[in-house]
C-alpha cells in the first residue's frame, strides 16, 4: 500500500510517498520545503505569509513528486489540524482536488498523531514498541503526554497549561536576539555553557499531575537577563543561560514523563515533535528511563522526522487506510484546534 502524505499545518510545505510493507514503512519520496528563511526576518511565523508561501511552493513540490504519482498511490493522507487555519487549508484544497481528480480515497490525519507515528518510520523502533506506550509530544505548539493502548487509541494525561516547550526555546532565543527558530540555536549555545550556572525554576515538577508550564521558566530567564543587561552580549554568559534554561526545561519534561510512566505501568516511552531533536533531552530521557524504569523500552524518531514532514503523515494515513477510515473530499475540513485523545 502506497500513501501520498500532505503536510502544510505550519511553516513546512511537505509531500511524501510512503509504502507500507508488512510492519515496515519504506519512504519512497520525502520532500520538505522549510519557510524558515522567509519567517526569520519577522522573528516568528506570520500565518498569512506562511499560507501564501505554501500556495507558491506546492506546484514545484508536486512536479518533483513525478507525473506517475496518480498511478502509483492507493490513498491520500492530509493533515486537517491542529495548526494554522490558512496554512491547513492549502494542504486540504490540494488533497481534495487530487482525491477528486485521481479518484483516490482521502484520509484526515491529526498532526500530533503523525508526530507520534514518525517513530514507526525507523525499522529498529518497530520491534521495540510495546503497548501500553507513553508518548511525550514536544513541539512549537504542543507539550503533551499521550497514553497509547494501541495505534489509534490515545488518551491525553498531561499537557502544558501555557507555553509549549518549543515556544519557550523560541522565546528565550528572542530575549537574547539569537535568531529563529530558537530550539536548535539554544541547544548549540548550551553546548558551551554550564547547566548549573543559574538556578531556574522547574515549574510543576513536584505537583501531583502530569501537566507542564513553561511560561514561568521563560519569565525567569527574562528577569535574569534584565538583571544582567551589561552581560547581554557576553558569550560566556549567554551560553550559561542557555545551558541552565535547557537543563530546567529538560528536567521538567523528563521528570513528568518518568512519573507518568511509573503510574501507568507502560512498556515503551517515545518522543515526538520538533523539540525531540534536542540532544540533551534525548540523552537525559534515555538515562532516566534506564535508571528509574529499566524494563521500559525507549524509542525516538530519527532526527529528520522530528520536525514537520509528510512521511509521518503518510505513515499515519497508512494505519487509517488499513481500517478503511476514509473521508469524502466534500466533507473534510480544517480544525485548527483539533486535539488527540
Ligand atoms: O514539530 P515542529 O517542527 O513544529 C510544530 O508542530 O510546532 O516543532 C518546532 C519546534 C520549534 O519551537 C523549535 O524551536 C523546536 O521545535 N526545536 C527544538 C530543537 N529543534 C527544533 N527545540 C529544542 N532543541 C532542538 N534541537
Ligand atoms: Zn509539528
Short mmCIF file of C-alpha atoms and ligand atoms in Angstrom, two decimals:
data_model
loop_
_atom_site.label_atom_id
_atom_site.label_comp_id
_atom_site.label_asym_id
_atom_site.label_seq_id
_atom_site.Cartn_x
_atom_site.Cartn_y
_atom_site.Cartn_z
CA UNK A 1 0.00 0.00 0.00
CA UNK A 2 1.35 3.40 -1.02
CA UNK A 3 0.15 6.62 0.54
CA UNK A 4 0.70 10.22 -0.53
CA UNK A 5 1.16 12.42 2.56
CA UNK A 6 0.49 16.16 2.56
CA UNK A 7 1.61 18.49 5.38
CA UNK A 8 1.05 22.27 5.46
CA UNK A 9 -0.12 22.86 9.04
CA UNK A 10 2.58 25.37 9.96
CA UNK A 11 5.67 26.60 8.12
CA UNK A 12 6.82 23.47 6.28
CA UNK A 13 5.39 22.62 2.87
CA UNK A 14 5.79 18.87 2.55
CA UNK A 15 4.82 15.96 0.33
CA UNK A 16 5.88 12.33 0.68
CA UNK A 17 5.09 8.90 -0.66
CA UNK A 18 5.39 6.09 1.87
CA UNK A 19 4.87 2.42 1.20
CA UNK A 20 3.66 0.12 3.97
CA UNK A 21 5.12 -3.35 3.54
CA UNK A 22 4.04 -5.66 6.32
CA UNK A 23 5.11 -3.95 9.53
CA UNK A 24 7.64 -1.69 7.87
CA UNK A 25 7.45 1.66 6.15
CA UNK A 26 9.52 2.48 3.11
CA UNK A 27 9.83 6.19 2.42
CA UNK A 28 9.80 6.44 -1.39
CA UNK A 29 9.75 10.24 -1.67
CA UNK A 30 10.19 12.80 1.03
CA UNK A 31 10.04 16.47 0.05
CA UNK A 32 10.12 19.25 2.63
CA UNK A 33 10.36 22.93 1.86
CA UNK A 34 11.06 24.89 5.03
CA UNK A 35 9.91 28.51 5.18
CA UNK A 36 12.37 29.40 7.94
CA UNK A 37 14.26 31.88 5.77
CA UNK A 38 11.02 33.72 5.00
CA UNK A 39 9.89 33.98 8.64
CA UNK A 40 13.34 34.62 10.13
CA UNK A 41 13.19 38.33 9.48
CA UNK A 42 9.94 38.60 11.49
CA UNK A 43 11.36 36.57 14.40
CA UNK A 44 8.44 34.13 14.22
CA UNK A 45 5.83 32.64 11.91
CA UNK A 46 3.46 35.10 10.22
CA UNK A 47 0.36 33.00 9.40
CA UNK A 48 -0.72 34.87 6.27
CA UNK A 49 2.81 34.80 4.88
CA UNK A 50 3.05 31.07 5.65
CA UNK A 51 -0.18 30.27 3.80
CA UNK A 52 0.91 32.25 0.77
CA UNK A 53 4.30 30.53 0.72
CA UNK A 54 2.55 27.11 0.80
CA UNK A 55 0.49 28.13 -2.25
CA UNK A 56 3.58 29.35 -4.09
CA UNK A 57 5.77 26.33 -3.32
CA UNK A 58 3.28 23.47 -3.72
CA UNK A 59 3.22 23.28 -7.56
CA UNK A 60 7.01 22.84 -7.63
CA UNK A 61 6.89 20.09 -4.98
CA UNK A 62 4.10 18.30 -6.89
CA UNK A 63 6.20 18.44 -10.02
CA UNK A 64 9.16 16.97 -8.16
CA UNK A 65 6.94 14.17 -6.90
CA UNK A 66 6.62 12.94 -10.51
CA UNK A 67 3.95 12.64 -13.14
CA UNK A 68 3.20 8.99 -12.42
CA UNK A 69 2.15 9.65 -8.86
CA UNK A 70 -1.54 9.21 -9.66
CA UNK A 71 -0.93 5.63 -10.83
CA UNK A 72 1.46 4.89 -8.01
CA UNK A 73 -0.57 5.62 -4.89
CA UNK A 74 -3.55 3.97 -3.20
CA UNK A 75 -4.72 6.83 -0.97
CA UNK A 76 -4.06 10.44 0.03
CA UNK A 77 -3.43 11.47 3.64
CA UNK A 78 -3.58 15.12 4.67
CA UNK A 79 -3.21 16.94 7.98
CA UNK A 80 -6.51 18.65 8.89
CA UNK A 81 -5.37 20.01 12.28
CA UNK A 82 -4.16 21.24 14.65
CA UNK A 83 -2.31 24.13 13.02
CA UNK A 84 -2.73 27.50 11.36
CA UNK A 85 -6.11 27.59 9.67
CA UNK A 86 -4.99 29.32 6.46
CA UNK A 87 -1.96 27.03 6.13
CA UNK A 88 -4.03 23.88 6.78
CA UNK A 89 -6.48 24.94 4.06
CA UNK A 90 -3.77 24.94 1.37
CA UNK A 91 -2.95 21.27 2.02
CA UNK A 92 -6.63 20.38 2.26
CA UNK A 93 -7.51 22.04 -1.06
CA UNK A 94 -4.70 20.13 -2.75
CA UNK A 95 -5.80 16.86 -1.13
CA UNK A 96 -9.44 17.37 -2.10
CA UNK A 97 -8.52 18.23 -5.68
CA UNK A 98 -6.25 15.18 -6.07
CA UNK A 99 -8.78 12.86 -4.42
CA UNK A 100 -11.47 14.01 -6.87
CA UNK A 101 -9.18 14.09 -9.92
CA UNK A 102 -7.40 10.78 -9.31
CA UNK A 103 -10.38 9.05 -7.67
CA UNK A 104 -8.30 8.05 -4.65
CA UNK A 105 -9.64 7.71 -1.10
CA UNK A 106 -8.85 10.55 1.30
CA UNK A 107 -7.65 10.26 4.92
CA UNK A 108 -7.71 13.05 7.52
CA UNK A 109 -4.65 12.91 9.79
CA UNK A 110 -4.15 14.62 13.15
CA UNK A 111 -0.78 16.41 13.11
CA UNK A 112 0.04 15.24 16.66
CA UNK A 113 -0.74 11.63 15.81
CA UNK A 114 1.54 11.98 12.78
CA UNK A 115 4.40 13.20 15.03
CA UNK A 116 3.93 10.10 17.21
CA UNK A 117 3.76 7.74 14.22
CA UNK A 118 7.09 9.22 12.99
CA UNK A 119 8.62 6.70 15.44
CA UNK A 120 7.44 3.85 13.20
CA UNK A 121 9.47 5.18 10.25
CA UNK A 122 12.58 3.55 11.77
CA UNK A 123 12.67 -0.20 11.36
CA UNK A 124 14.68 -0.67 14.56
CA UNK A 125 12.00 1.17 16.60
CA UNK A 126 9.10 -1.01 15.46
CA UNK A 127 10.40 -4.09 17.24
CA UNK A 128 10.81 -2.15 20.47
CA UNK A 129 7.36 -0.55 20.61
CA UNK A 130 5.08 -2.42 23.01
CA UNK A 131 1.77 -1.25 24.46
CA UNK A 132 0.66 0.45 26.60
CA UNK A 133 3.07 3.13 25.44
CA UNK A 134 3.62 6.71 26.50
CA UNK A 135 4.43 9.47 24.00
CA UNK A 136 5.95 12.80 25.03
CA UNK A 137 4.91 15.17 22.26
CA UNK A 138 7.06 18.30 22.33
CA UNK A 139 6.78 20.84 19.53
CA UNK A 140 6.43 24.55 18.89
CA UNK A 141 2.71 24.41 19.61
CA UNK A 142 2.25 21.38 21.90
CA UNK A 143 3.61 19.71 25.01
CA UNK A 144 1.55 16.65 25.83
CA UNK A 145 1.83 13.24 27.42
CA UNK A 146 -0.25 10.76 25.45
CA UNK A 147 -1.03 7.29 26.73
CA UNK A 148 -1.50 4.78 23.92
CA UNK A 149 -3.17 1.39 24.27
CA UNK A 150 -2.57 0.82 20.58
CA UNK A 151 -2.24 2.89 17.43
CA UNK A 152 -5.47 4.86 17.20
CA UNK A 153 -6.28 4.63 20.93
CA UNK A 154 -4.95 7.77 22.61
CA UNK A 155 -5.56 9.38 25.98
CA UNK A 156 -4.07 12.73 26.88
CA UNK A 157 -2.89 12.52 30.50
CA UNK A 158 -0.96 15.78 30.70
CA UNK A 159 -0.37 18.97 28.78
CA UNK A 160 1.09 22.43 29.08
CA UNK A 161 -1.06 24.97 30.86
CA UNK A 162 0.54 27.86 28.97
CA UNK A 163 3.54 27.92 26.58
CA UNK A 164 4.73 24.84 24.68
CA UNK A 165 8.29 23.62 25.25
CA UNK A 166 9.43 24.68 21.75
CA UNK A 167 7.78 28.05 22.21
CA UNK A 168 9.84 28.58 25.40
CA UNK A 169 13.07 27.79 23.48
CA UNK A 170 11.98 30.22 20.74
CA UNK A 171 11.15 32.99 23.23
CA UNK A 172 14.40 32.62 25.19
CA UNK A 173 16.33 32.92 21.90
CA UNK A 174 14.36 36.08 21.19
CA UNK A 175 15.31 37.63 24.56
CA UNK A 176 18.98 37.34 23.57
CA UNK A 177 18.31 38.05 19.86
CA UNK A 178 19.96 34.77 18.89
CA UNK A 179 17.75 34.01 15.86
CA UNK A 180 14.81 31.87 14.83
CA UNK A 181 13.79 29.09 15.40
CA UNK A 182 15.27 29.20 18.87
CA UNK A 183 15.39 25.48 19.73
CA UNK A 184 18.42 24.39 17.70
CA UNK A 185 20.19 27.72 18.36
CA UNK A 186 19.77 27.50 22.16
CA UNK A 187 20.92 23.86 22.05
CA UNK A 188 24.09 24.92 20.20
CA UNK A 189 24.86 27.74 22.66
CA UNK A 190 24.13 25.41 25.59
CA UNK A 191 26.96 23.09 24.47
CA UNK A 192 29.46 25.76 25.55
CA UNK A 193 27.73 26.74 28.80
CA UNK A 194 27.39 25.40 32.33
CA UNK A 195 24.00 23.89 33.12
CA UNK A 196 24.43 24.62 36.84
CA UNK A 197 25.43 28.27 36.36
CA UNK A 198 21.95 29.69 37.05
CA UNK A 199 19.20 28.09 39.11
CA UNK A 200 16.00 28.32 37.04
CA UNK A 201 12.63 27.00 38.26
CA UNK A 202 11.27 23.57 37.31
CA UNK A 203 7.57 24.55 37.18
CA UNK A 204 5.03 21.95 38.39
CA UNK A 205 7.72 19.28 38.64
CA UNK A 206 6.69 18.33 42.15
CA UNK A 207 2.94 18.70 41.58
CA UNK A 208 0.95 15.51 41.63
CA UNK A 209 -0.17 15.67 37.99
CA UNK A 210 1.34 15.33 34.53
CA UNK A 211 0.84 18.92 33.38
CA UNK A 212 3.57 21.29 32.29
CA UNK A 213 4.08 25.05 32.47
CA UNK A 214 6.84 26.84 30.60
CA UNK A 215 5.75 30.44 30.79
CA UNK A 216 7.22 30.92 34.30
CA UNK A 217 10.53 29.46 33.20
CA UNK A 218 10.68 31.83 30.23
CA UNK A 219 9.84 34.77 32.52
CA UNK A 220 12.61 33.70 34.93
CA UNK A 221 15.05 33.88 32.00
CA UNK A 222 13.69 37.32 31.09
CA UNK A 223 14.21 38.62 34.68
CA UNK A 224 17.68 37.08 34.75
CA UNK A 225 18.54 38.93 31.52
CA UNK A 226 17.08 42.22 32.81
CA UNK A 227 19.24 41.96 35.93
CA UNK A 228 22.33 41.48 33.80
CA UNK A 229 21.84 43.95 30.95
CA UNK A 230 25.57 44.63 30.70
CA UNK A 231 26.23 40.92 30.01
CA UNK A 232 23.60 40.50 27.27
CA UNK A 233 26.30 40.29 24.58
CA UNK A 234 28.76 38.33 26.71
CA UNK A 235 29.21 34.93 25.04
CA UNK A 236 30.06 33.04 28.21
CA UNK A 237 27.01 34.47 29.97
CA UNK A 238 24.65 33.67 27.06
CA UNK A 239 25.99 30.10 26.90
CA UNK A 240 25.46 29.67 30.66
CA UNK A 241 21.88 30.98 30.47
CA UNK A 242 21.12 28.70 27.50
CA UNK A 243 22.59 25.63 29.22
CA UNK A 244 20.81 26.36 32.51
CA UNK A 245 17.48 27.05 30.77
CA UNK A 246 17.76 23.91 28.63
CA UNK A 247 18.53 21.83 31.70
CA UNK A 248 15.49 23.23 33.57
CA UNK A 249 13.20 22.55 30.58
CA UNK A 250 14.57 19.03 30.02
CA UNK A 251 14.43 18.19 33.76
CA UNK A 252 10.73 19.02 33.77
CA UNK A 253 9.98 17.04 30.61
CA UNK A 254 11.93 14.00 31.82
CA UNK A 255 10.60 14.18 35.40
CA UNK A 256 6.95 14.25 34.35
CA UNK A 257 7.41 11.52 31.77
CA UNK A 258 9.04 9.18 34.30
CA UNK A 259 6.30 9.90 36.85
CA UNK A 260 3.59 9.13 34.26
CA UNK A 261 5.47 6.03 33.11
CA UNK A 262 5.55 4.66 36.66
CA UNK A 263 1.90 5.33 37.37
CA UNK A 264 0.56 3.81 34.15
CA UNK A 265 2.86 0.79 34.02
CA UNK A 266 3.79 1.39 30.43
CA UNK A 267 6.11 -0.73 28.30
CA UNK A 268 7.51 1.85 25.91
CA UNK A 269 8.27 5.56 26.09
CA UNK A 270 8.63 7.51 22.88
CA UNK A 271 9.48 11.09 21.97
CA UNK A 272 7.76 13.07 19.23
CA UNK A 273 7.79 16.56 17.70
CA UNK A 274 10.36 19.24 16.84
CA UNK A 275 11.87 19.54 20.35
CA UNK A 276 12.59 15.78 20.33
CA UNK A 277 15.57 16.68 18.11
CA UNK A 278 17.16 18.14 21.25
CA UNK A 279 20.24 16.04 22.07
CA UNK A 280 20.16 16.88 25.78
CA UNK A 281 16.54 15.74 26.04
CA UNK A 282 17.30 12.53 24.12
CA UNK A 283 20.26 11.76 26.36
CA UNK A 284 18.67 12.67 29.70
CA UNK A 285 15.48 10.77 28.89
CA UNK A 286 17.46 7.66 27.96
CA UNK A 287 19.45 7.85 31.23
CA UNK A 288 16.37 8.42 33.39
CA UNK A 289 14.47 5.51 31.82
CA UNK A 290 17.45 3.23 32.33
CA UNK A 291 17.67 4.28 35.96
CA UNK A 292 14.01 4.53 37.03
CA UNK A 293 12.16 2.31 34.54
CA UNK A 294 14.75 -0.26 33.45
CA UNK A 295 12.19 -2.61 31.91
CA UNK A 296 10.71 0.09 29.69
CA UNK A 297 11.84 0.42 26.07
CA UNK A 298 12.77 3.86 24.77
CA UNK A 299 12.42 4.98 21.15
CA UNK A 300 12.89 8.28 19.36
CA UNK A 301 12.15 9.39 15.81
CA UNK A 302 15.13 9.83 13.50
CA UNK A 303 16.24 13.47 13.66
CA UNK A 304 14.95 14.15 10.12
CA UNK A 305 11.45 13.04 11.19
CA UNK A 306 11.30 15.08 14.41
CA UNK A 307 10.19 18.31 12.72
CA UNK A 308 7.22 18.68 10.41
CA UNK A 309 7.33 16.38 7.38
CA UNK A 310 4.90 14.48 5.19
CA UNK A 311 6.40 11.00 5.61
CA UNK A 312 4.94 10.84 9.13
CA UNK A 313 1.57 11.95 7.73
CA UNK A 314 1.61 9.24 5.06
CA UNK A 315 2.61 6.60 7.65
CA UNK A 316 -0.24 7.64 9.98
CA UNK A 317 -2.52 7.60 6.92
CA UNK A 318 -1.49 4.02 6.18
CA UNK A 319 -2.84 2.86 9.55
CA UNK A 320 -6.15 4.61 8.89
CA UNK A 321 -6.27 3.16 5.37
CA UNK A 322 -5.99 -0.39 6.75
CA UNK A 323 -9.15 0.32 8.78
CA UNK A 324 -10.76 1.99 5.74
CA UNK A 325 -11.01 5.16 7.79
CA UNK A 326 -11.65 7.37 4.75
CA UNK A 327 -13.46 10.67 4.41
CA UNK A 328 -15.31 12.07 1.43
CA UNK A 329 -13.43 15.02 -0.13
CA UNK A 330 -16.63 17.08 0.16
CA UNK A 331 -16.73 16.60 3.93
CA UNK A 332 -13.16 17.12 5.11
CA UNK A 333 -12.47 20.42 6.86
CA UNK A 334 -9.63 22.10 8.72
CA UNK A 335 -9.78 22.18 12.50
CA UNK A 336 -7.04 24.44 13.91
CA UNK A 337 -7.72 23.24 17.47
CA UNK A 338 -8.04 19.52 16.77
CA UNK A 339 -6.78 17.53 19.76
CA UNK A 340 -5.65 13.97 20.29
CA UNK A 341 -7.25 11.83 22.98
O1 LIG B 1 7.19 19.88 15.45
P1 LIG B 1 7.70 21.18 14.95
O2 LIG B 1 8.63 21.17 13.76
O3 LIG B 1 6.52 22.15 14.60
C1 LIG B 1 5.35 22.20 15.35
O4 LIG B 1 4.48 21.31 15.16
O5 LIG B 1 5.29 23.10 16.21
O6 LIG B 1 8.42 21.89 16.19
C2 LIG B 1 9.08 23.12 16.06
C3 LIG B 1 9.68 23.49 17.40
C4 LIG B 1 10.25 24.91 17.43
O7 LIG B 1 9.78 25.57 18.60
C5 LIG B 1 11.75 24.68 17.51
O8 LIG B 1 12.45 25.71 18.18
C6 LIG B 1 11.83 23.38 18.26
O9 LIG B 1 10.77 22.61 17.71
N1 LIG B 1 13.12 22.67 18.08
C7 LIG B 1 13.98 22.43 19.09
C8 LIG B 1 15.12 21.80 18.50
N2 LIG B 1 14.90 21.68 17.15
C9 LIG B 1 13.66 22.21 16.92
N3 LIG B 1 13.90 22.68 20.41
C10 LIG B 1 14.95 22.33 21.18
N4 LIG B 1 16.07 21.73 20.69
C11 LIG B 1 16.21 21.46 19.38
N5 LIG B 1 17.33 20.88 18.92
ZN1 LIG B 2 4.69 19.66 14.23
#
